[in-house]
Amino acid sequence: MNIEQTRKQAQDENTAPEILAQLAESKDSLTRQYVAANPNTPTATLLNLGAEFPRELIHNPIFDLLIVEEIDFINKIPLATLRSILRQQDAPDFILEQAGDRADLEIQLSLANKINTSKK
């Protein structure tokens, strides 16, 4: 399979989650980016790719569902991914509100520098 076919497969919402997980290991950055934006990507794979592609993660249609479905979702986000999300101007309010409980200096500083972070 050539790189263009691989990229198309990474973008296709009908691609099996197992295939998307494999494509997430691609050496091609654009393929990995497409996988991060694909709503059919397995949650663990998405959260790992979020460190490299936080914008694609937070704009992935499945992301809001994950927040609603999983009560402890914030604690499932790897630290590197959470740090990357917090660097985004449009980081979801839910993440801003919940991230303060993570005992990590970089996260605390990111939250302190965001205008829309609540004082709580």
mmCIF file of N, CA and C in Angstrom:
data_model
loop_
_atom_site.group_PDB
_atom_site.id
_atom_site.type_symbol
_atom_site.label_atom_id
_atom_site.label_comp_id
_atom_site.label_asym_id
_atom_site.label_seq_id
_atom_site.Cartn_x
_atom_site.Cartn_y
_atom_site.Cartn_z
ATOM 1 N N MET A 1 0.854 -1.176 0.000
ATOM 2 C CA MET A 1 0.000 0.000 0.000
ATOM 3 C C MET A 1 0.899 1.238 0.000
ATOM 4 N N ASN A 2 0.615 2.201 -0.867
ATOM 5 C CA ASN A 2 1.423 3.410 -0.907
ATOM 6 C C ASN A 2 0.951 4.419 0.142
ATOM 7 N N ILE A 3 1.719 5.496 0.306
ATOM 8 C CA ILE A 3 1.443 6.464 1.370
ATOM 9 C C ILE A 3 0.092 7.152 1.182
ATOM 10 N N GLU A 4 -0.307 7.422 -0.037
ATOM 11 C CA GLU A 4 -1.607 8.068 -0.278
ATOM 12 C C GLU A 4 -2.766 7.156 0.127
ATOM 13 N N GLN A 5 -2.648 5.882 -0.169
ATOM 14 C CA GLN A 5 -3.686 4.922 0.227
ATOM 15 C C GLN A 5 -3.734 4.796 1.751
ATOM 16 N N THR A 6 -2.574 4.792 2.362
ATOM 17 C CA THR A 6 -2.502 4.704 3.824
ATOM 18 C C THR A 6 -3.166 5.916 4.460
ATOM 19 N N ARG A 7 -2.893 7.083 3.921
ATOM 20 C CA ARG A 7 -3.499 8.316 4.451
ATOM 21 C C ARG A 7 -5.013 8.313 4.282
ATOM 22 N N LYS A 8 -5.469 7.841 3.133
ATOM 23 C CA LYS A 8 -6.922 7.761 2.915
ATOM 24 C C LYS A 8 -7.572 6.793 3.907
ATOM 25 N N GLN A 9 -6.898 5.698 4.153
ATOM 26 C CA GLN A 9 -7.407 4.722 5.118
ATOM 27 C C GLN A 9 -7.451 5.340 6.520
ATOM 28 N N ALA A 10 -6.447 6.129 6.870
ATOM 29 C CA ALA A 10 -6.408 6.781 8.183
ATOM 30 C C ALA A 10 -7.531 7.795 8.345
ATOM 31 N N GLN A 11 -7.973 8.387 7.251
ATOM 32 C CA GLN A 11 -9.059 9.369 7.287
ATOM 33 C C GLN A 11 -10.443 8.741 7.241
ATOM 34 N N ASP A 12 -10.545 7.561 6.731
ATOM 35 C CA ASP A 12 -11.833 6.898 6.517
ATOM 36 C C ASP A 12 -12.446 6.458 7.852
ATOM 37 N N GLU A 13 -13.603 7.004 8.155
ATOM 38 C CA GLU A 13 -14.284 6.677 9.411
ATOM 39 C C GLU A 13 -14.773 5.235 9.454
ATOM 40 N N ASN A 14 -14.731 4.546 8.343
ATOM 41 C CA ASN A 14 -15.130 3.144 8.304
ATOM 42 C C ASN A 14 -13.954 2.182 8.481
ATOM 43 N N THR A 15 -12.767 2.724 8.609
ATOM 44 C CA THR A 15 -11.598 1.876 8.839
ATOM 45 C C THR A 15 -11.727 1.252 10.222
ATOM 46 N N ALA A 16 -11.438 -0.025 10.318
ATOM 47 C CA ALA A 16 -11.554 -0.752 11.588
ATOM 48 C C ALA A 16 -10.619 -0.154 12.644
ATOM 49 N N PRO A 17 -11.083 -0.093 13.883
ATOM 50 C CA PRO A 17 -10.254 0.447 14.968
ATOM 51 C C PRO A 17 -8.880 -0.229 15.063
ATOM 52 N N GLU A 18 -8.826 -1.529 14.814
ATOM 53 C CA GLU A 18 -7.556 -2.248 14.904
ATOM 54 C C GLU A 18 -6.563 -1.748 13.848
ATOM 55 N N ILE A 19 -7.080 -1.449 12.670
ATOM 56 C CA ILE A 19 -6.233 -0.921 11.591
ATOM 57 C C ILE A 19 -5.757 0.487 11.952
ATOM 58 N N LEU A 20 -6.660 1.299 12.498
ATOM 59 C CA LEU A 20 -6.285 2.656 12.903
ATOM 60 C C LEU A 20 -5.206 2.630 13.984
ATOM 61 N N ALA A 21 -5.308 1.687 14.896
ATOM 62 C CA ALA A 21 -4.277 1.552 15.937
ATOM 63 C C ALA A 21 -2.924 1.235 15.302
ATOM 64 N N GLN A 22 -2.933 0.419 14.276
ATOM 65 C CA GLN A 22 -1.687 0.103 13.570
ATOM 66 C C GLN A 22 -1.160 1.327 12.817
ATOM 67 N N LEU A 23 -2.068 2.059 12.185
ATOM 68 C CA LEU A 23 -1.668 3.246 11.434
ATOM 69 C C LEU A 23 -1.123 4.342 12.353
ATOM 70 N N ALA A 24 -1.524 4.329 13.597
ATOM 71 C CA ALA A 24 -1.025 5.309 14.570
ATOM 72 C C ALA A 24 0.472 5.149 14.816
ATOM 73 N N GLU A 25 1.001 4.001 14.436
ATOM 74 C CA GLU A 25 2.435 3.728 14.603
ATOM 75 C C GLU A 25 3.232 4.110 13.352
ATOM 76 N N SER A 26 2.571 4.672 12.362
ATOM 77 C CA SER A 26 3.224 5.027 11.100
ATOM 78 C C SER A 26 4.344 6.038 11.317
ATOM 79 N N LYS A 27 5.347 5.954 10.472
ATOM 80 C CA LYS A 27 6.430 6.943 10.491
ATOM 81 C C LYS A 27 5.986 8.250 9.849
ATOM 82 N N ASP A 28 4.888 8.193 9.114
ATOM 83 C CA ASP A 28 4.361 9.364 8.423
ATOM 84 C C ASP A 28 3.507 10.211 9.373
ATOM 85 N N SER A 29 3.956 11.413 9.621
ATOM 86 C CA SER A 29 3.263 12.303 10.553
ATOM 87 C C SER A 29 1.830 12.608 10.120
ATOM 88 N N LEU A 30 1.610 12.813 8.851
ATOM 89 C CA LEU A 30 0.264 13.131 8.365
ATOM 90 C C LEU A 30 -0.691 11.956 8.569
ATOM 91 N N THR A 31 -0.201 10.755 8.395
ATOM 92 C CA THR A 31 -1.033 9.569 8.666
ATOM 93 C C THR A 31 -1.438 9.545 10.137
ATOM 94 N N ARG A 32 -0.486 9.769 11.028
ATOM 95 C CA ARG A 32 -0.801 9.779 12.465
ATOM 96 C C ARG A 32 -1.789 10.897 12.802
ATOM 97 N N GLN A 33 -1.629 12.031 12.142
ATOM 98 C CA GLN A 33 -2.538 13.157 12.372
ATOM 99 C C GLN A 33 -3.962 12.796 11.946
ATOM 100 N N TYR A 34 -4.092 12.141 10.813
ATOM 101 C CA TYR A 34 -5.410 11.713 10.345
ATOM 102 C C TYR A 34 -6.031 10.698 11.307
ATOM 103 N N VAL A 35 -5.224 9.814 11.839
ATOM 104 C CA VAL A 35 -5.723 8.832 12.806
ATOM 105 C C VAL A 35 -6.235 9.553 14.061
ATOM 106 N N ALA A 36 -5.520 10.580 14.497
ATOM 107 C CA ALA A 36 -5.939 11.338 15.684
ATOM 108 C C ALA A 36 -7.272 12.049 15.477
ATOM 109 N N ALA A 37 -7.590 12.365 14.246
ATOM 110 C CA ALA A 37 -8.849 13.049 13.940
ATOM 111 C C ALA A 37 -9.993 12.087 13.627
ATOM 112 N N ASN A 38 -9.692 10.817 13.501
ATOM 113 C CA ASN A 38 -10.690 9.822 13.097
ATOM 114 C C ASN A 38 -11.499 9.354 14.316
ATOM 115 N N PRO A 39 -12.825 9.527 14.294
ATOM 116 C CA PRO A 39 -13.652 9.133 15.439
ATOM 117 C C PRO A 39 -13.718 7.629 15.692
ATOM 118 N N ASN A 40 -13.239 6.829 14.768
ATOM 119 C CA ASN A 40 -13.270 5.382 14.947
ATOM 120 C C ASN A 40 -11.979 4.851 15.590
ATOM 121 N N THR A 41 -11.064 5.739 15.885
ATOM 122 C CA THR A 41 -9.801 5.355 16.511
ATOM 123 C C THR A 41 -10.047 4.926 17.954
ATOM 124 N N PRO A 42 -9.435 3.834 18.406
ATOM 125 C CA PRO A 42 -9.609 3.397 19.795
ATOM 126 C C PRO A 42 -9.176 4.493 20.783
ATOM 127 N N THR A 43 -9.867 4.564 21.893
ATOM 128 C CA THR A 43 -9.627 5.609 22.887
ATOM 129 C C THR A 43 -8.172 5.681 23.329
ATOM 130 N N ALA A 44 -7.574 4.564 23.684
ATOM 131 C CA ALA A 44 -6.189 4.579 24.153
ATOM 132 C C ALA A 44 -5.252 5.131 23.083
ATOM 133 N N THR A 45 -5.490 4.767 21.845
ATOM 134 C CA THR A 45 -4.670 5.254 20.737
ATOM 135 C C THR A 45 -4.856 6.759 20.571
ATOM 136 N N LEU A 46 -6.105 7.205 20.631
ATOM 137 C CA LEU A 46 -6.401 8.636 20.530
ATOM 138 C C LEU A 46 -5.675 9.432 21.609
ATOM 139 N N LEU A 47 -5.788 8.951 22.835
ATOM 140 C CA LEU A 47 -5.186 9.676 23.949
ATOM 141 C C LEU A 47 -3.671 9.724 23.839
ATOM 142 N N ASN A 48 -3.080 8.693 23.309
ATOM 143 C CA ASN A 48 -1.629 8.710 23.112
ATOM 144 C C ASN A 48 -1.234 9.657 21.982
ATOM 145 N N LEU A 49 -1.996 9.671 20.907
ATOM 146 C CA LEU A 49 -1.708 10.571 19.790
ATOM 147 C C LEU A 49 -1.954 12.032 20.170
ATOM 148 N N GLY A 50 -2.769 12.248 21.177
ATOM 149 C CA GLY A 50 -3.088 13.606 21.607
ATOM 150 C C GLY A 50 -1.884 14.407 22.057
ATOM 151 N N ALA A 51 -0.835 13.765 22.500
ATOM 152 C CA ALA A 51 0.379 14.486 22.887
ATOM 153 C C ALA A 51 0.988 15.178 21.670
ATOM 154 N N GLU A 52 0.937 14.500 20.536
ATOM 155 C CA GLU A 52 1.498 15.043 19.299
ATOM 156 C C GLU A 52 0.486 15.892 18.535
ATOM 157 N N PHE A 53 -0.779 15.520 18.623
ATOM 158 C CA PHE A 53 -1.834 16.188 17.856
ATOM 159 C C PHE A 53 -3.005 16.580 18.767
ATOM 160 N N PRO A 54 -2.785 17.493 19.704
ATOM 161 C CA PRO A 54 -3.857 17.849 20.640
ATOM 162 C C PRO A 54 -5.059 18.507 19.976
ATOM 163 N N ARG A 55 -4.810 19.285 18.944
ATOM 164 C CA ARG A 55 -5.923 19.960 18.264
ATOM 165 C C ARG A 55 -6.858 18.942 17.614
ATOM 166 N N GLU A 56 -6.270 17.944 16.962
ATOM 167 C CA GLU A 56 -7.075 16.907 16.320
ATOM 168 C C GLU A 56 -7.856 16.118 17.374
ATOM 169 N N LEU A 57 -7.228 15.876 18.507
ATOM 170 C CA LEU A 57 -7.899 15.146 19.581
ATOM 171 C C LEU A 57 -9.104 15.909 20.098
ATOM 172 N N ILE A 58 -8.913 17.170 20.463
ATOM 173 C CA ILE A 58 -10.034 17.905 21.073
ATOM 174 C C ILE A 58 -11.130 18.251 20.067
ATOM 175 N N HIS A 59 -10.812 18.209 18.785
ATOM 176 C CA HIS A 59 -11.832 18.458 17.765
ATOM 177 C C HIS A 59 -12.373 17.174 17.151
ATOM 178 N N ASN A 60 -11.877 16.048 17.620
ATOM 179 C CA ASN A 60 -12.393 14.760 17.167
ATOM 180 C C ASN A 60 -13.830 14.629 17.687
ATOM 181 N N PRO A 61 -14.791 14.287 16.840
ATOM 182 C CA PRO A 61 -16.188 14.198 17.278
ATOM 183 C C PRO A 61 -16.406 13.268 18.475
ATOM 184 N N ILE A 62 -15.543 12.303 18.653
ATOM 185 C CA ILE A 62 -15.715 11.348 19.744
ATOM 186 C C ILE A 62 -15.243 11.910 21.083
ATOM 187 N N PHE A 63 -14.421 12.941 21.058
ATOM 188 C CA PHE A 63 -13.819 13.473 22.281
ATOM 189 C C PHE A 63 -14.862 13.924 23.299
ATOM 190 N N ASP A 64 -15.860 14.680 22.862
ATOM 191 C CA ASP A 64 -16.913 15.139 23.780
ATOM 192 C C ASP A 64 -17.694 13.964 24.362
ATOM 193 N N LEU A 65 -17.914 12.940 23.546
ATOM 194 C CA LEU A 65 -18.603 11.743 24.046
ATOM 195 C C LEU A 65 -17.788 11.052 25.134
ATOM 196 N N LEU A 66 -16.488 10.980 24.951
ATOM 197 C CA LEU A 66 -15.627 10.349 25.950
ATOM 198 C C LEU A 66 -15.696 11.102 27.271
ATOM 199 N N ILE A 67 -15.732 12.413 27.195
ATOM 200 C CA ILE A 67 -15.824 13.234 28.399
ATOM 201 C C ILE A 67 -17.120 12.935 29.145
ATOM 202 N N VAL A 68 -18.215 12.820 28.402
ATOM 203 C CA VAL A 68 -19.530 12.574 29.011
ATOM 204 C C VAL A 68 -19.656 11.141 29.521
ATOM 205 N N GLU A 69 -19.145 10.183 28.759
ATOM 206 C CA GLU A 69 -19.316 8.765 29.100
ATOM 207 C C GLU A 69 -18.481 8.309 30.287
ATOM 208 N N GLU A 70 -17.279 8.823 30.401
ATOM 209 C CA GLU A 70 -16.362 8.318 31.412
ATOM 210 C C GLU A 70 -16.166 9.348 32.519
ATOM 211 N N ILE A 71 -16.667 9.026 33.699
ATOM 212 C CA ILE A 71 -16.610 9.941 34.836
ATOM 213 C C ILE A 71 -15.171 10.313 35.172
ATOM 214 N N ASP A 72 -14.280 9.362 35.093
ATOM 215 C CA ASP A 72 -12.885 9.550 35.479
ATOM 216 C C ASP A 72 -11.998 9.831 34.261
ATOM 217 N N PHE A 73 -12.577 10.413 33.218
ATOM 218 C CA PHE A 73 -11.878 10.576 31.952
ATOM 219 C C PHE A 73 -10.580 11.368 32.088
ATOM 220 N N ILE A 74 -10.595 12.434 32.843
ATOM 221 C CA ILE A 74 -9.410 13.287 32.971
ATOM 222 C C ILE A 74 -8.205 12.508 33.484
ATOM 223 N N ASN A 75 -8.439 11.535 34.331
ATOM 224 C CA ASN A 75 -7.337 10.749 34.879
ATOM 225 C C ASN A 75 -6.822 9.691 33.912
ATOM 226 N N LYS A 76 -7.555 9.449 32.829
ATOM 227 C CA LYS A 76 -7.115 8.494 31.817
ATOM 228 C C LYS A 76 -6.250 9.163 30.744
ATOM 229 N N ILE A 77 -6.248 10.464 30.744
ATOM 230 C CA ILE A 77 -5.459 11.188 29.755
ATOM 231 C C ILE A 77 -3.995 11.164 30.192
ATOM 232 N N PRO A 78 -3.112 10.652 29.343
ATOM 233 C CA PRO A 78 -1.691 10.653 29.695
ATOM 234 C C PRO A 78 -1.194 12.073 29.955
ATOM 235 N N LEU A 79 -0.257 12.202 30.855
ATOM 236 C CA LEU A 79 0.262 13.503 31.249
ATOM 237 C C LEU A 79 0.771 14.310 30.055
ATOM 238 N N ALA A 80 1.499 13.690 29.156
ATOM 239 C CA ALA A 80 2.018 14.405 27.983
ATOM 240 C C ALA A 80 0.878 14.940 27.118
ATOM 241 N N THR A 81 -0.186 14.176 27.000
ATOM 242 C CA THR A 81 -1.344 14.609 26.213
ATOM 243 C C THR A 81 -2.066 15.751 26.907
ATOM 244 N N LEU A 82 -2.251 15.642 28.206
ATOM 245 C CA LEU A 82 -2.915 16.707 28.960
ATOM 246 C C LEU A 82 -2.135 18.011 28.848
ATOM 247 N N ARG A 83 -0.824 17.922 28.942
ATOM 248 C CA ARG A 83 0.015 19.121 28.782
ATOM 249 C C ARG A 83 -0.194 19.736 27.403
ATOM 250 N N SER A 84 -0.240 18.906 26.369
ATOM 251 C CA SER A 84 -0.439 19.407 25.004
ATOM 252 C C SER A 84 -1.816 20.034 24.830
ATOM 253 N N ILE A 85 -2.825 19.425 25.412
ATOM 254 C CA ILE A 85 -4.190 19.980 25.328
ATOM 255 C C ILE A 85 -4.232 21.356 25.978
ATOM 256 N N LEU A 86 -3.607 21.486 27.125
ATOM 257 C CA LEU A 86 -3.649 22.758 27.847
ATOM 258 C C LEU A 86 -2.899 23.874 27.131
ATOM 259 N N ARG A 87 -2.029 23.536 26.219
ATOM 260 C CA ARG A 87 -1.329 24.555 25.424
ATOM 261 C C ARG A 87 -2.219 25.113 24.308
ATOM 262 N N GLN A 88 -3.355 24.461 24.070
ATOM 263 C CA GLN A 88 -4.278 24.895 23.021
ATOM 264 C C GLN A 88 -5.137 26.058 23.524
ATOM 265 N N GLN A 89 -5.308 27.053 22.666
ATOM 266 C CA GLN A 89 -6.140 28.201 23.030
ATOM 267 C C GLN A 89 -7.586 27.794 23.301
ATOM 268 N N ASP A 90 -8.050 26.783 22.592
ATOM 269 C CA ASP A 90 -9.444 26.365 22.722
ATOM 270 C C ASP A 90 -9.588 25.071 23.526
ATOM 271 N N ALA A 91 -8.732 24.907 24.523
ATOM 272 C CA ALA A 91 -8.847 23.730 25.396
ATOM 273 C C ALA A 91 -10.238 23.717 26.027
ATOM 274 N N PRO A 92 -10.898 22.565 26.049
ATOM 275 C CA PRO A 92 -12.259 22.494 26.611
ATOM 276 C C PRO A 92 -12.302 22.917 28.083
ATOM 277 N N ASP A 93 -13.357 23.637 28.432
ATOM 278 C CA ASP A 93 -13.521 24.100 29.818
ATOM 279 C C ASP A 93 -13.480 22.940 30.804
ATOM 280 N N PHE A 94 -14.083 21.820 30.430
ATOM 281 C CA PHE A 94 -14.086 20.656 31.312
ATOM 282 C C PHE A 94 -12.657 20.261 31.679
ATOM 283 N N ILE A 95 -11.778 20.260 30.698
ATOM 284 C CA ILE A 95 -10.386 19.893 30.938
ATOM 285 C C ILE A 95 -9.736 20.921 31.851
ATOM 286 N N LEU A 96 -10.005 22.197 31.605
ATOM 287 C CA LEU A 96 -9.441 23.247 32.456
ATOM 288 C C LEU A 96 -9.897 23.094 33.905
ATOM 289 N N GLU A 97 -11.168 22.776 34.080
ATOM 290 C CA GLU A 97 -11.717 22.642 35.436
ATOM 291 C C GLU A 97 -11.157 21.431 36.167
ATOM 292 N N GLN A 98 -10.969 20.337 35.453
ATOM 293 C CA GLN A 98 -10.552 19.090 36.084
ATOM 294 C C GLN A 98 -9.037 18.913 36.174
ATOM 295 N N ALA A 99 -8.295 19.572 35.305
ATOM 296 C CA ALA A 99 -6.848 19.354 35.239
ATOM 297 C C ALA A 99 -6.116 19.855 36.475
ATOM 298 N N GLY A 100 -6.709 20.775 37.188
ATOM 299 C CA GLY A 100 -6.060 21.325 38.374
ATOM 300 C C GLY A 100 -5.772 20.297 39.446
ATOM 301 N N ASP A 101 -6.460 19.182 39.389
ATOM 302 C CA ASP A 101 -6.243 18.124 40.385
ATOM 303 C C ASP A 101 -4.994 17.302 40.092
ATOM 304 N N ARG A 102 -4.426 17.453 38.913
ATOM 305 C CA ARG A 102 -3.211 16.718 38.564
ATOM 306 C C ARG A 102 -2.016 17.442 39.179
ATOM 307 N N ALA A 103 -1.247 16.744 39.953
ATOM 308 C CA ALA A 103 -0.092 17.326 40.640
ATOM 309 C C ALA A 103 1.110 17.357 39.703
ATOM 310 N N ASP A 104 1.101 18.300 38.774
ATOM 311 C CA ASP A 104 2.186 18.429 37.812
ATOM 312 C C ASP A 104 2.442 19.920 37.631
ATOM 313 N N LEU A 105 3.673 20.335 37.814
ATOM 314 C CA LEU A 105 4.014 21.749 37.759
ATOM 315 C C LEU A 105 3.674 22.373 36.413
ATOM 316 N N GLU A 106 3.977 21.685 35.321
ATOM 317 C CA GLU A 106 3.694 22.241 34.001
ATOM 318 C C GLU A 106 2.199 22.444 33.792
ATOM 319 N N ILE A 107 1.395 21.514 34.275
ATOM 320 C CA ILE A 107 -0.062 21.652 34.156
ATOM 321 C C ILE A 107 -0.545 22.819 35.008
ATOM 322 N N GLN A 108 -0.049 22.912 36.216
ATOM 323 C CA GLN A 108 -0.459 24.002 37.104
ATOM 324 C C GLN A 108 -0.109 25.362 36.484
ATOM 325 N N LEU A 109 1.081 25.481 35.897
ATOM 326 C CA LEU A 109 1.492 26.731 35.252
ATOM 327 C C LEU A 109 0.640 27.032 34.022
ATOM 328 N N SER A 110 0.327 26.022 33.247
ATOM 329 C CA SER A 110 -0.533 26.220 32.080
ATOM 330 C C SER A 110 -1.902 26.733 32.497
ATOM 331 N N LEU A 111 -2.438 26.151 33.532
ATOM 332 C CA LEU A 111 -3.751 26.580 34.017
ATOM 333 C C LEU A 111 -3.710 28.004 34.563
ATOM 334 N N ALA A 112 -2.642 28.323 35.287
ATOM 335 C CA ALA A 112 -2.514 29.657 35.876
ATOM 336 C C ALA A 112 -2.415 30.735 34.792
ATOM 337 N N ASN A 113 -1.876 30.387 33.642
ATOM 338 C CA ASN A 113 -1.703 31.358 32.563
ATOM 339 C C ASN A 113 -2.902 31.478 31.635
ATOM 340 N N LYS A 114 -3.909 30.647 31.815
ATOM 341 C CA LYS A 114 -5.097 30.705 30.956
ATOM 342 C C LYS A 114 -6.128 31.651 31.571
ATOM 343 N N ILE A 115 -6.577 32.563 30.767
ATOM 344 C CA ILE A 115 -7.551 33.559 31.217
ATOM 345 C C ILE A 115 -8.857 32.918 31.641
ATOM 346 N N ASN A 116 -9.310 31.905 30.927
ATOM 347 C CA ASN A 116 -10.622 31.319 31.188
ATOM 348 C C ASN A 116 -10.601 30.214 32.230
ATOM 349 N N THR A 117 -9.489 30.034 32.946
ATOM 350 C CA THR A 117 -9.453 29.047 34.024
ATOM 351 C C THR A 117 -10.170 29.640 35.236
ATOM 352 N N SER A 118 -11.065 28.868 35.820
ATOM 353 C CA SER A 118 -11.786 29.370 36.997
ATOM 354 C C SER A 118 -10.844 29.458 38.188
ATOM 355 N N LYS A 119 -11.153 30.326 39.127
ATOM 356 C CA LYS A 119 -10.310 30.483 40.314
ATOM 357 C C LYS A 119 -10.306 29.231 41.176
ATOM 358 N N LYS A 120 -11.357 28.451 41.054
ATOM 359 C CA LYS A 120 -11.432 27.195 41.811
ATOM 360 C C LYS A 120 -10.318 26.276 41.385
#
